[in-house]
Amino acid sequence: MRSYQPDLTPPWKKSAPVPEVPAEPDLVVEDVATGFCGAVIRCEKTAEGPTVTLEDRFGKQRVFPMAPRGFLLEGRVVTLVRPSAGGPVRPARTASGSVAVPGARARVARAGRIYVEGRHDAELVERVWGDDLRIEGVVVEYLEGIDDLPAIVREFAPAPNARLGVLVDHLVPGSKESRIAARVSDGDVLVVGHPYIDVWEAVKPSSVGIPGWPVVPRGQDWKTGVCRALGWPENTGAAWQRILSSVHSYRDLQPELLGRVEELIDFVTLPA
């Protein structure tokens, strides 16, 4: 008969129990060992034990063992476990990957603003970050180009409690856009941009159902050239609606745009 062996470990050396949390889809956690933070995509059984796949804001996926005390949830150490069928539903997430706040009212608009170049840029930002922007009270307006940006900034009169963020297409060294941006940037104005000729290219080709964005020869209207190369009707408005309808969340956008929009939202919402 096996004799009873008491646990003689001093209480101060015993690990405190941690909560077990079902790894529901879209739950955002951080791996303790690596610091990788992402949303749960799936759980799987393997020969080495259960694993969880996380996807970060930029679409990068990594697989981690579901080890005890292996993750942080809102700063608290937890143990992830496989969700049971019919288990509790985790809070939904917004299209940008943020935790949704059911029933949240839109905040009164801040004095700060985000300006984007055109209507398509504004519609894409609204589609992915609209819920977040309303909760934060951030208004997005479009400019129809940035040639007059210095005058627009002067009229806006940015201040510490009214910061201005500007998203620019094709912001690459030596471009017209980069020269204009250099003229207006200061402590209360942040101009950032993506490298794409047009915001259309910031949508992943796989989401649109095309192998890639075509190269349009210089001298041609870029959007018309894209429609022509893809065999779409040369109606850029209809083409944009086709592209926009393929965007369901941040996962459908390139990281070069994701990071810049997040940067602008953080900039205009920081306390004065």
PDB file of N, CA, C and O in Angstrom, residues 208-244:
ATOM      1  N   VAL A 208      -8.971  40.558 -52.436  1.00  0.00           N
ATOM      2  CA  VAL A 208      -9.745  41.010 -53.590  1.00  0.00           C
ATOM      3  C   VAL A 208      -9.983  39.860 -54.560  1.00  0.00           C
ATOM      4  O   VAL A 208     -10.903  39.913 -55.386  1.00  0.00           O
ATOM      5  N   GLY A 209      -9.149  38.811 -54.466  1.00  0.00           N
ATOM      6  CA  GLY A 209      -9.280  37.678 -55.381  1.00  0.00           C
ATOM      7  C   GLY A 209      -8.482  37.836 -56.653  1.00  0.00           C
ATOM      8  O   GLY A 209      -8.850  37.307 -57.704  1.00  0.00           O
ATOM      9  N   ILE A 210      -7.356  38.580 -56.555  1.00  0.00           N
ATOM     10  CA  ILE A 210      -6.482  38.771 -57.709  1.00  0.00           C
ATOM     11  C   ILE A 210      -5.074  38.307 -57.339  1.00  0.00           C
ATOM     12  O   ILE A 210      -4.722  38.284 -56.155  1.00  0.00           O
ATOM     13  N   PRO A 211      -4.248  37.941 -58.305  1.00  0.00           N
ATOM     14  CA  PRO A 211      -2.892  37.475 -57.976  1.00  0.00           C
ATOM     15  C   PRO A 211      -1.983  38.586 -57.483  1.00  0.00           C
ATOM     16  O   PRO A 211      -1.015  38.341 -56.764  1.00  0.00           O
ATOM     17  N   GLY A 212      -2.261  39.811 -57.881  1.00  0.00           N
ATOM     18  CA  GLY A 212      -1.431  40.948 -57.472  1.00  0.00           C
ATOM     19  C   GLY A 212      -1.935  42.212 -58.124  1.00  0.00           C
ATOM     20  O   GLY A 212      -2.720  42.170 -59.081  1.00  0.00           O
ATOM     21  N   TRP A 213      -1.482  43.351 -57.610  1.00  0.00           N
ATOM     22  CA  TRP A 213      -1.859  44.616 -58.222  1.00  0.00           C
ATOM     23  C   TRP A 213      -0.983  44.847 -59.445  1.00  0.00           C
ATOM     24  O   TRP A 213       0.241  44.772 -59.356  1.00  0.00           O
ATOM     25  N   PRO A 214      -1.576  45.121 -60.599  1.00  0.00           N
ATOM     26  CA  PRO A 214      -0.781  45.267 -61.827  1.00  0.00           C
ATOM     27  C   PRO A 214       0.077  46.533 -61.806  1.00  0.00           C
ATOM     28  O   PRO A 214      -0.226  47.502 -61.110  1.00  0.00           O
ATOM     29  N   VAL A 215       1.149  46.487 -62.569  1.00  0.00           N
ATOM     30  CA  VAL A 215       1.998  47.667 -62.770  1.00  0.00           C
ATOM     31  C   VAL A 215       1.418  48.459 -63.932  1.00  0.00           C
ATOM     32  O   VAL A 215       1.263  47.936 -65.038  1.00  0.00           O
ATOM     33  N   VAL A 216       1.098  49.711 -63.689  1.00  0.00           N
ATOM     34  CA  VAL A 216       0.501  50.570 -64.707  1.00  0.00           C
ATOM     35  C   VAL A 216       1.581  51.491 -65.268  1.00  0.00           C
ATOM     36  O   VAL A 216       2.271  52.173 -64.499  1.00  0.00           O
ATOM     37  N   PRO A 217       1.779  51.520 -66.588  1.00  0.00           N
ATOM     38  CA  PRO A 217       2.826  52.374 -67.176  1.00  0.00           C
ATOM     39  C   PRO A 217       2.620  53.844 -66.827  1.00  0.00           C
ATOM     40  O   PRO A 217       1.492  54.316 -66.665  1.00  0.00           O
ATOM     41  N   ARG A 218       3.715  54.557 -66.710  1.00  0.00           N
ATOM     42  CA  ARG A 218       3.652  55.998 -66.448  1.00  0.00           C
ATOM     43  C   ARG A 218       2.869  56.689 -67.553  1.00  0.00           C
ATOM     44  O   ARG A 218       2.941  56.301 -68.715  1.00  0.00           O
ATOM     45  N   GLY A 219       2.153  57.719 -67.170  1.00  0.00           N
ATOM     46  CA  GLY A 219       1.379  58.464 -68.150  1.00  0.00           C
ATOM     47  C   GLY A 219      -0.059  58.027 -68.249  1.00  0.00           C
ATOM     48  O   GLY A 219      -0.896  58.742 -68.805  1.00  0.00           O
ATOM     49  N   GLN A 220      -0.374  56.848 -67.692  1.00  0.00           N
ATOM     50  CA  GLN A 220      -1.759  56.368 -67.682  1.00  0.00           C
ATOM     51  C   GLN A 220      -2.392  56.672 -66.330  1.00  0.00           C
ATOM     52  O   GLN A 220      -1.707  56.681 -65.303  1.00  0.00           O
ATOM     53  N   ASP A 221      -3.693  56.926 -66.359  1.00  0.00           N
ATOM     54  CA  ASP A 221      -4.413  57.024 -65.098  1.00  0.00           C
ATOM     55  C   ASP A 221      -4.313  55.682 -64.389  1.00  0.00           C
ATOM     56  O   ASP A 221      -4.674  54.644 -64.961  1.00  0.00           O
ATOM     57  N   TRP A 222      -3.811  55.709 -63.152  1.00  0.00           N
ATOM     58  CA  TRP A 222      -3.482  54.454 -62.471  1.00  0.00           C
ATOM     59  C   TRP A 222      -4.721  53.587 -62.264  1.00  0.00           C
ATOM     60  O   TRP A 222      -4.703  52.385 -62.542  1.00  0.00           O
ATOM     61  N   LYS A 223      -5.809  54.152 -61.773  1.00  0.00           N
ATOM     62  CA  LYS A 223      -6.993  53.355 -61.473  1.00  0.00           C
ATOM     63  C   LYS A 223      -7.604  52.770 -62.753  1.00  0.00           C
ATOM     64  O   LYS A 223      -8.004  51.604 -62.786  1.00  0.00           O
ATOM     65  N   THR A 224      -7.661  53.589 -63.800  1.00  0.00           N
ATOM     66  CA  THR A 224      -8.180  53.081 -65.070  1.00  0.00           C
ATOM     67  C   THR A 224      -7.287  51.972 -65.601  1.00  0.00           C
ATOM     68  O   THR A 224      -7.768  50.957 -66.113  1.00  0.00           O
ATOM     69  N   GLY A 225      -5.972  52.166 -65.463  1.00  0.00           N
ATOM     70  CA  GLY A 225      -5.033  51.138 -65.912  1.00  0.00           C
ATOM     71  C   GLY A 225      -5.177  49.841 -65.147  1.00  0.00           C
ATOM     72  O   GLY A 225      -5.043  48.747 -65.723  1.00  0.00           O
ATOM     73  N   VAL A 226      -5.472  49.935 -63.850  1.00  0.00           N
ATOM     74  CA  VAL A 226      -5.692  48.735 -63.046  1.00  0.00           C
ATOM     75  C   VAL A 226      -6.920  47.978 -63.553  1.00  0.00           C
ATOM     76  O   VAL A 226      -6.890  46.755 -63.738  1.00  0.00           O
ATOM     77  N   CYS A 227      -8.009  48.711 -63.778  1.00  0.00           N
ATOM     78  CA  CYS A 227      -9.234  48.070 -64.282  1.00  0.00           C
ATOM     79  C   CYS A 227      -8.967  47.374 -65.615  1.00  0.00           C
ATOM     80  O   CYS A 227      -9.398  46.235 -65.844  1.00  0.00           O
ATOM     81  N   ARG A 228      -8.236  48.064 -66.483  1.00  0.00           N
ATOM     82  CA  ARG A 228      -7.947  47.517 -67.816  1.00  0.00           C
ATOM     83  C   ARG A 228      -7.098  46.249 -67.700  1.00  0.00           C
ATOM     84  O   ARG A 228      -7.374  45.238 -68.350  1.00  0.00           O
ATOM     85  N   ALA A 229      -6.067  46.293 -66.852  1.00  0.00           N
ATOM     86  CA  ALA A 229      -5.165  45.152 -66.727  1.00  0.00           C
ATOM     87  C   ALA A 229      -5.856  43.944 -66.100  1.00  0.00           C
ATOM     88  O   ALA A 229      -5.530  42.789 -66.427  1.00  0.00           O
ATOM     89  N   LEU A 230      -6.819  44.200 -65.209  1.00  0.00           N
ATOM     90  CA  LEU A 230      -7.522  43.096 -64.548  1.00  0.00           C
ATOM     91  C   LEU A 230      -8.737  42.607 -65.329  1.00  0.00           C
ATOM     92  O   LEU A 230      -9.391  41.649 -64.920  1.00  0.00           O
ATOM     93  N   GLY A 231      -9.032  43.293 -66.429  1.00  0.00           N
ATOM     94  CA  GLY A 231     -10.192  42.895 -67.216  1.00  0.00           C
ATOM     95  C   GLY A 231     -11.512  43.311 -66.599  1.00  0.00           C
ATOM     96  O   GLY A 231     -12.564  42.742 -66.912  1.00  0.00           O
ATOM     97  N   TRP A 232     -11.458  44.323 -65.722  1.00  0.00           N
ATOM     98  CA  TRP A 232     -12.677  44.841 -65.121  1.00  0.00           C
ATOM     99  C   TRP A 232     -13.239  45.949 -66.015  1.00  0.00           C
ATOM    100  O   TRP A 232     -12.492  46.584 -66.762  1.00  0.00           O
ATOM    101  N   PRO A 233     -14.540  46.232 -65.929  1.00  0.00           N
ATOM    102  CA  PRO A 233     -15.073  47.403 -66.639  1.00  0.00           C
ATOM    103  C   PRO A 233     -14.333  48.665 -66.178  1.00  0.00           C
ATOM    104  O   PRO A 233     -14.004  48.801 -64.999  1.00  0.00           O
ATOM    105  N   GLU A 234     -14.090  49.568 -67.111  1.00  0.00           N
ATOM    106  CA  GLU A 234     -13.310  50.762 -66.779  1.00  0.00           C
ATOM    107  C   GLU A 234     -14.204  51.800 -66.080  1.00  0.00           C
ATOM    108  O   GLU A 234     -14.406  52.915 -66.550  1.00  0.00           O
ATOM    109  N   ASN A 235     -14.703  51.388 -64.955  1.00  0.00           N
ATOM    110  CA  ASN A 235     -15.538  52.222 -64.097  1.00  0.00           C
ATOM    111  C   ASN A 235     -14.880  52.200 -62.721  1.00  0.00           C
ATOM    112  O   ASN A 235     -15.051  51.246 -61.959  1.00  0.00           O
ATOM    113  N   THR A 236     -14.105  53.226 -62.415  1.00  0.00           N
ATOM    114  CA  THR A 236     -13.308  53.196 -61.185  1.00  0.00           C
ATOM    115  C   THR A 236     -14.180  53.224 -59.936  1.00  0.00           C
ATOM    116  O   THR A 236     -13.799  52.675 -58.905  1.00  0.00           O
ATOM    117  N   GLY A 237     -15.354  53.857 -60.020  1.00  0.00           N
ATOM    118  CA  GLY A 237     -16.247  53.858 -58.868  1.00  0.00           C
ATOM    119  C   GLY A 237     -16.739  52.462 -58.541  1.00  0.00           C
ATOM    120  O   GLY A 237     -16.744  52.034 -57.380  1.00  0.00           O
ATOM    121  N   ALA A 238     -17.156  51.729 -59.571  1.00  0.00           N
ATOM    122  CA  ALA A 238     -17.620  50.352 -59.367  1.00  0.00           C
ATOM    123  C   ALA A 238     -16.467  49.455 -58.926  1.00  0.00           C
ATOM    124  O   ALA A 238     -16.644  48.558 -58.091  1.00  0.00           O
ATOM    125  N   ALA A 239     -15.275  49.712 -59.478  1.00  0.00           N
ATOM    126  CA  ALA A 239     -14.106  48.912 -59.091  1.00  0.00           C
ATOM    127  C   ALA A 239     -13.797  49.110 -57.612  1.00  0.00           C
ATOM    128  O   ALA A 239     -13.495  48.149 -56.887  1.00  0.00           O
ATOM    129  N   TRP A 240     -13.887  50.353 -57.146  1.00  0.00           N
ATOM    130  CA  TRP A 240     -13.602  50.617 -55.733  1.00  0.00           C
ATOM    131  C   TRP A 240     -14.621  49.924 -54.832  1.00  0.00           C
ATOM    132  O   TRP A 240     -14.249  49.348 -53.798  1.00  0.00           O
ATOM    133  N   GLN A 241     -15.897  49.932 -55.203  1.00  0.00           N
ATOM    134  CA  GLN A 241     -16.898  49.249 -54.394  1.00  0.00           C
ATOM    135  C   GLN A 241     -16.613  47.750 -54.337  1.00  0.00           C
ATOM    136  O   GLN A 241     -16.820  47.107 -53.303  1.00  0.00           O
ATOM    137  N   ARG A 242     -16.108  47.212 -55.422  1.00  0.00           N
ATOM    138  CA  ARG A 242     -15.728  45.791 -55.448  1.00  0.00           C
ATOM    139  C   ARG A 242     -14.575  45.543 -54.474  1.00  0.00           C
ATOM    140  O   ARG A 242     -14.573  44.552 -53.736  1.00  0.00           O
ATOM    141  N   ILE A 243     -13.605  46.442 -54.482  1.00  0.00           N
ATOM    142  CA  ILE A 243     -12.448  46.295 -53.589  1.00  0.00           C
ATOM    143  C   ILE A 243     -12.873  46.488 -52.143  1.00  0.00           C
ATOM    144  O   ILE A 243     -12.531  45.689 -51.261  1.00  0.00           O
ATOM    145  N   LEU A 244     -13.634  47.539 -51.877  1.00  0.00           N
ATOM    146  CA  LEU A 244     -14.044  47.844 -50.506  1.00  0.00           C
ATOM    147  C   LEU A 244     -14.882  46.721 -49.909  1.00  0.00           C
ATOM    148  O   LEU A 244     -14.755  46.393 -48.727  1.00  0.00           O
TER     149      LEU A 244
END
